[in-house]
CSV table of C-alpha atoms and ligand atoms in Angstrom, one decimal:
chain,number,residue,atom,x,y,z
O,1,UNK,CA,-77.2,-54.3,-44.0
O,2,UNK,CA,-75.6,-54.7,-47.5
O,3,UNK,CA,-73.0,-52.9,-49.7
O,4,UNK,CA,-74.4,-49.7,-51.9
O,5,UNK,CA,-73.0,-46.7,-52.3
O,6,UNK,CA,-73.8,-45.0,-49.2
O,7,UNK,CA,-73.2,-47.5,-46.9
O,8,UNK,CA,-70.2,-49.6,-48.1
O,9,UNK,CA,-67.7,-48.4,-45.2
O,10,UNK,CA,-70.2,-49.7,-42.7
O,11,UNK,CA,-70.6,-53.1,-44.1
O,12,UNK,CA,-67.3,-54.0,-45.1
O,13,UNK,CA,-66.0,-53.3,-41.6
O,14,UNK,CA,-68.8,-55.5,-40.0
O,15,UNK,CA,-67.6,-58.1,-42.1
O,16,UNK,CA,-64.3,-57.3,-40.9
O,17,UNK,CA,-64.9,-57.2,-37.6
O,18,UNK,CA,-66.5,-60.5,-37.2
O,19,UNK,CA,-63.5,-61.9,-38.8
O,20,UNK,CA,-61.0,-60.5,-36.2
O,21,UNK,CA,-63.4,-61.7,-33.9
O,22,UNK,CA,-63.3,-65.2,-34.8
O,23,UNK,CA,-59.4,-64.9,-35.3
O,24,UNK,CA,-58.3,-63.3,-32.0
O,25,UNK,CA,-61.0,-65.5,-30.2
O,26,UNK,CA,-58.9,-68.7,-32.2
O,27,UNK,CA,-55.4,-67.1,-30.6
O,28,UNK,CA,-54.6,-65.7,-34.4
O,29,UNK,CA,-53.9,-62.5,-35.7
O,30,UNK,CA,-56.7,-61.1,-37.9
O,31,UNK,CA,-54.4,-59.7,-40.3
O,32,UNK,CA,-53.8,-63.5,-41.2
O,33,UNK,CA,-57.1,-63.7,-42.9
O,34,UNK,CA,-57.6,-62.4,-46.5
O,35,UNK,CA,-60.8,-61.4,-46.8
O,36,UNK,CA,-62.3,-62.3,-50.2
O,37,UNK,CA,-65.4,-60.5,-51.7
O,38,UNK,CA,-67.4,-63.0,-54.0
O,39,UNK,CA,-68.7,-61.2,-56.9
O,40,UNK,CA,-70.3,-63.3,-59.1
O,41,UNK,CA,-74.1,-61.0,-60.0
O,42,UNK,CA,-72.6,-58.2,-58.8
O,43,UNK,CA,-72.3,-54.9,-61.2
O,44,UNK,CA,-68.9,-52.9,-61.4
O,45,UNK,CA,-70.3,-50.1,-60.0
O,46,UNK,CA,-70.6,-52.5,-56.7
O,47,UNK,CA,-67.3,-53.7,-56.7
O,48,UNK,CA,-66.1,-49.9,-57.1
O,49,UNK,CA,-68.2,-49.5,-53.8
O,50,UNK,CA,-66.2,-51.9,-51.9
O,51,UNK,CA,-62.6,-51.1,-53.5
O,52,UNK,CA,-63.2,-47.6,-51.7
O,53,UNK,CA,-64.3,-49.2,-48.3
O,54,UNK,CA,-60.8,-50.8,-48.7
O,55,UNK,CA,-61.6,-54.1,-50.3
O,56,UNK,CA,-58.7,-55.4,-52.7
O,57,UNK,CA,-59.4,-59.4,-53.1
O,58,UNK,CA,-62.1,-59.6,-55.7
O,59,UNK,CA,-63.4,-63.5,-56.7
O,60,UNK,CA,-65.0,-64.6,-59.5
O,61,UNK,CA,-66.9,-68.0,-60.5
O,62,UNK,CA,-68.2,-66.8,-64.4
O,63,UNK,CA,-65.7,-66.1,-66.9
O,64,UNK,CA,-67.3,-63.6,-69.4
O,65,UNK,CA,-69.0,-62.2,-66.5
O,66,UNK,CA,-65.3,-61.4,-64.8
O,67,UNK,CA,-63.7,-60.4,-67.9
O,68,UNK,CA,-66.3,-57.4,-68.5
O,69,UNK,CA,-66.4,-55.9,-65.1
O,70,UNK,CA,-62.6,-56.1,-64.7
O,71,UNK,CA,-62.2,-54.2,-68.1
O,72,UNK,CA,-64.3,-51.4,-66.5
O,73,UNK,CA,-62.2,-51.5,-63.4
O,74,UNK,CA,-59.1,-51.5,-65.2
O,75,UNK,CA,-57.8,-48.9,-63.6
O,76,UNK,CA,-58.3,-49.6,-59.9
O,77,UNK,CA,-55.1,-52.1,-58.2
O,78,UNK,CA,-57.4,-55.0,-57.2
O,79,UNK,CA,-56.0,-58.8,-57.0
O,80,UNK,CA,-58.7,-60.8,-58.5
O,81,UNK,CA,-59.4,-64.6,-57.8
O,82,UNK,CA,-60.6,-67.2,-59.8
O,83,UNK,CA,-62.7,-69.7,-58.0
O,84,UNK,CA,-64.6,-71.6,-60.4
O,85,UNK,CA,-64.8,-74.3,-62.5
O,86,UNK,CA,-62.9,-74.2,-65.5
O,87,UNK,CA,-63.2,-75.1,-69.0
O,88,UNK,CA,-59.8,-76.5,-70.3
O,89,UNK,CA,-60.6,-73.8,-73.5
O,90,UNK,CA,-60.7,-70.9,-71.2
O,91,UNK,CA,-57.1,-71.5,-69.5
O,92,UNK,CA,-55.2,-69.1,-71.6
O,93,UNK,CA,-57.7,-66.1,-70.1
O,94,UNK,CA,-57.5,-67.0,-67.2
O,95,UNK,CA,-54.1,-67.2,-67.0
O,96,UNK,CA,-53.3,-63.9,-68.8
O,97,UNK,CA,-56.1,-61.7,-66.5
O,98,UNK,CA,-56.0,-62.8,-62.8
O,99,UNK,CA,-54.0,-63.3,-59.7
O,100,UNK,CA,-55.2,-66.5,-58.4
O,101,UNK,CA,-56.9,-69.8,-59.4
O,102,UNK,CA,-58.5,-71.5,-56.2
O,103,UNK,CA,-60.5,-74.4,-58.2
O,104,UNK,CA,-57.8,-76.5,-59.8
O,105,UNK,CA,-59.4,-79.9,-60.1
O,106,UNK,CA,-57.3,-81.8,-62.6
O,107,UNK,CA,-53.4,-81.7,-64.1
O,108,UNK,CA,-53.9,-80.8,-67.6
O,109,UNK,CA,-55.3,-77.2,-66.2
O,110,UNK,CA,-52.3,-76.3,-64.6
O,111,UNK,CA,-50.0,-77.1,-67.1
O,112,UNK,CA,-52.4,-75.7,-69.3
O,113,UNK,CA,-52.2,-72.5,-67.2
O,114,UNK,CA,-48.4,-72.5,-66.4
O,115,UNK,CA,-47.7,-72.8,-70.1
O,116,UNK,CA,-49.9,-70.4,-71.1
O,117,UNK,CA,-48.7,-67.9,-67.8
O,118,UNK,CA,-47.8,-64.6,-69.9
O,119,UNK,CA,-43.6,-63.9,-69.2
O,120,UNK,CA,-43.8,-60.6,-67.9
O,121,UNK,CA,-46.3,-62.0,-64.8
O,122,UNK,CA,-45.2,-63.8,-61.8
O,123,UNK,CA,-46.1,-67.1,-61.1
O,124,UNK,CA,-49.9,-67.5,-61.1
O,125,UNK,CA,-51.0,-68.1,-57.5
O,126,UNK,CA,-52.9,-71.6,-57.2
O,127,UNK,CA,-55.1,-74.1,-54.8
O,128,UNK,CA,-56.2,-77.5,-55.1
O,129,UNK,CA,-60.0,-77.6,-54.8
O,130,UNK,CA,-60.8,-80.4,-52.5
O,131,UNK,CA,-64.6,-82.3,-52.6
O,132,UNK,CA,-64.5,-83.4,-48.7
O,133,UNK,CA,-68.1,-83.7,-49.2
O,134,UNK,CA,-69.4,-85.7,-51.7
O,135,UNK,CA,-72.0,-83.9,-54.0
O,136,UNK,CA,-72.5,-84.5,-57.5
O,137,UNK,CA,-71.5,-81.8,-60.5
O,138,UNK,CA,-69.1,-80.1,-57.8
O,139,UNK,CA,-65.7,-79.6,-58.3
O,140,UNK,CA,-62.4,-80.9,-56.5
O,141,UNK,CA,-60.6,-83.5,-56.6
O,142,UNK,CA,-61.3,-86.5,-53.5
O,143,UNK,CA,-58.7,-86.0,-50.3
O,144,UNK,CA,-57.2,-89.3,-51.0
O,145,UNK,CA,-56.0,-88.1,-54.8
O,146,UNK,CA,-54.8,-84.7,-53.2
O,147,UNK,CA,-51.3,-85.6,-52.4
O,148,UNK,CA,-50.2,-87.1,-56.2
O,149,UNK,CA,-51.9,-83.8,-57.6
O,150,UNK,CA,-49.8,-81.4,-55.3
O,151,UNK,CA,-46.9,-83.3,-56.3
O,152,UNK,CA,-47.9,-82.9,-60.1
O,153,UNK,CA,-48.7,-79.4,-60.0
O,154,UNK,CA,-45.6,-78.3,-57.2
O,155,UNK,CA,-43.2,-78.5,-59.8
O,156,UNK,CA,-45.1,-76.6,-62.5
O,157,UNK,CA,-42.7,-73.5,-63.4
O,158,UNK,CA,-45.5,-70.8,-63.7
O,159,UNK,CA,-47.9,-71.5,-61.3
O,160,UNK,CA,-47.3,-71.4,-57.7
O,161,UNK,CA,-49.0,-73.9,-55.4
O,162,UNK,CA,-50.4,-72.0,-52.5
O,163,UNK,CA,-52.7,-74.5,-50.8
O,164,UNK,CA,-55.8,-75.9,-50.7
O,165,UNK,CA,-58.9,-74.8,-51.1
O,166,UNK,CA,-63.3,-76.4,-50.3
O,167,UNK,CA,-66.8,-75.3,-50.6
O,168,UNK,CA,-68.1,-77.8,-48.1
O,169,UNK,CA,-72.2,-77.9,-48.6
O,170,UNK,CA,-73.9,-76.4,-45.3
O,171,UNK,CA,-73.8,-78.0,-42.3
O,172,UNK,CA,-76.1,-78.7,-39.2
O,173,UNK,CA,-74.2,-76.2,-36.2
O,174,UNK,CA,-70.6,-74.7,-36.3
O,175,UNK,CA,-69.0,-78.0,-34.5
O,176,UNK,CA,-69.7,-80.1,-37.8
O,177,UNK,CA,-68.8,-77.2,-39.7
O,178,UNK,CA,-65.1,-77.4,-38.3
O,179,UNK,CA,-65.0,-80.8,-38.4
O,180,UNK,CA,-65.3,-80.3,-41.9
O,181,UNK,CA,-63.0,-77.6,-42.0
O,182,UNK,CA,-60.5,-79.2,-39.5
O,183,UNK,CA,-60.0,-82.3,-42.4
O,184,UNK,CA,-58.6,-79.7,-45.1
O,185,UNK,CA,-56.3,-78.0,-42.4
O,186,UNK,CA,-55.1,-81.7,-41.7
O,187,UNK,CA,-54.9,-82.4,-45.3
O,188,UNK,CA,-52.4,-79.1,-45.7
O,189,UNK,CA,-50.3,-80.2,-42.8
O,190,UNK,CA,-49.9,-83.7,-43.6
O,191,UNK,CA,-48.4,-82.2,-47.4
O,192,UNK,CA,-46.2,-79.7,-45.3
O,193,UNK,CA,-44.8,-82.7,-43.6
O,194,UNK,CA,-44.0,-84.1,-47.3
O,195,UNK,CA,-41.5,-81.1,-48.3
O,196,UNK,CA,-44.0,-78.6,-49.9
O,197,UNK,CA,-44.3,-75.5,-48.3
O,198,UNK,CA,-48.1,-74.2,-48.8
O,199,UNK,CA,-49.3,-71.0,-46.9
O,200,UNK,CA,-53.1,-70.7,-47.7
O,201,UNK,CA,-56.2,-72.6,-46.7
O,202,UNK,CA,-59.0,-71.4,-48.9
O,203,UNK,CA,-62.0,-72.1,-46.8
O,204,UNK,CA,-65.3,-70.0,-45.4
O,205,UNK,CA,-68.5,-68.5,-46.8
O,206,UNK,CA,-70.8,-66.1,-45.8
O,207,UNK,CA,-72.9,-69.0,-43.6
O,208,UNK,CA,-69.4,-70.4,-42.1
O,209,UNK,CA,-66.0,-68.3,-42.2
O,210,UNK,CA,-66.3,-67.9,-38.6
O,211,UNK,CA,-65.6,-72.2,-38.0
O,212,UNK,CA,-63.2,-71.7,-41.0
O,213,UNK,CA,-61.0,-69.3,-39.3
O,214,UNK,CA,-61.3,-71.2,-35.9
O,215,UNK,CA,-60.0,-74.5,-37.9
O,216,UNK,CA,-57.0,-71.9,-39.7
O,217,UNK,CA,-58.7,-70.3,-42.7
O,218,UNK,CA,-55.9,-68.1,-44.4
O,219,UNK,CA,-58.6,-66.7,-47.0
O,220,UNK,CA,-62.7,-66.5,-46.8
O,221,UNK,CA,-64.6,-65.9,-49.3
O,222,UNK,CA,-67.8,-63.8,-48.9
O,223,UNK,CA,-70.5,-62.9,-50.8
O,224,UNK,CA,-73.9,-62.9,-49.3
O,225,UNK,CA,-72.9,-61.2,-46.1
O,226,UNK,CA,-71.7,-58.6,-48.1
O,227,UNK,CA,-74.1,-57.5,-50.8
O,228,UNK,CA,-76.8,-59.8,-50.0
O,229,UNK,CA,-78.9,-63.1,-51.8
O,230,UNK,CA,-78.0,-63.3,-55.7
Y,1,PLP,C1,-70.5,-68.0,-54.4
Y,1,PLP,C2,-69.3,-68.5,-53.8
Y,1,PLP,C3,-68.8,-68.0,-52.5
Y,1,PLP,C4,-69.5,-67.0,-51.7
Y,1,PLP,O1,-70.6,-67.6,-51.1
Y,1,PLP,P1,-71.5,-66.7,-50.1
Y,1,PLP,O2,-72.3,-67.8,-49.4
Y,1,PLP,O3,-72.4,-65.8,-50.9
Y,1,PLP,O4,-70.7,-65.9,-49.2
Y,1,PLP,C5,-67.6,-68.5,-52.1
Y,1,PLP,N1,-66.9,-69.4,-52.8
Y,1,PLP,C6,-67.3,-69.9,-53.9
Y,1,PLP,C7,-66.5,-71.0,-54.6
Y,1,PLP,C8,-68.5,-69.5,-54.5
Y,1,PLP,O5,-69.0,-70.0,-55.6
């Protein structure tokens, strides 16, 4: 079942459900799992749908595409998150319009974005992308360059560095899923152990949040599960 105007209560709370599943059956509480809804090729009118089943984390991979539905939404109190690649010439939007930028690949973005952080905001809320997969034309930077990024971007006034975040290509059965997983969670502890003090492990899609959360997912991010194939 998938979200439309009738039935967005009922799908949002399945959704939910399986993640408090997978976090009480991990020894976590489920309220340490920000649920995410991916809405890249959805309308407005669809994200209004899932605001009122109680949704407030809204993501978005397509600029122009963001920008138009969160002018029609204006009004409602949702975060919205940022979570895909980005154009050096887009930086100053970005920065000025959401909440949280999961897919910083490179330096010169987040300065970019911490300069161009509007005064009267907090500190925009930031993860390293991380490619723990090779594929070619994603983004994220290789877990070995991780740690000199952190420490580049840590110190960055108007950004906050939250964590890390992956979008791991799919895998055979849930055990190579969190083995996947299980490498960013290490990759957050071993910086912990070098002085920062980072809170959030962006990791889980529709096909795998439940071996994200197992391997300490602090935000999932799902689309398909809720409103279906794009
Ligand atoms: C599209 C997308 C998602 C959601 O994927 P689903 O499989 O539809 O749940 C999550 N994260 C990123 C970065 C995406 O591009």
């Amino acid at each position: 079942m998938l979200i439309g105007p009738q039935n967005s209560t009922l799908v949002v709370n399945h959704v939910r459900s399986r993640i408090s599943q997978a976090a009480t059956a991990a020894g976590r509480d489920p309220a340490t799992v920000t649920l995410v809804a991916v809405t890249k090729a959805q309308t407005a009118e669809t994200i209004r749908a899932a605001a009122t089943a109680g949704v407030t984390d809204f993501g978005e991979n397509y600029l122009q595409e963001a920008l138009a539905k969160m002018e029609r939404l204006a009004e409602l109190p949702l975060r919205w998150h940022f979570i895909g690649g980005i154009q050096s010439n887009k930086t100053r939007i970005i920065a000025e319009r959401f909440d949280w930028v999961h897919s910083i690949d490179r330096l010169s973005v987040a300065r970019r974005l911490s300069e161009q952080r509007p005064f009267h905001a907090p500190p925009l809320n930031v993860c390293i992308q991380v490619e723990l997969v090779p594929e070619p034309n994603k983004g994220g930077v290789s877990p070995s360059e991780v740690e000199q990024l952190a420490a580049a971007v840590a110190p960055l006034p108007r950004v906050c560095l939250r964590g890390l975040m992956c979008v791991p290509p799919p895998q055979a059965n849930a055990a190579a899923e969190r083995a996947v997983f299980a490498r960013l969670r290490i990759l957050l502890e071993e910086l912990n152990a070098r002085g920062h003090k980072l809170d959030t492990l962006s990791m889980g899609m529709s096909a795998d949040f439940e071996s994200a959360i197992a391997e300490g997912a602090t935000v999932v991010r799902i689309g398909t599960a809720l409103f279906g194939h794009r």
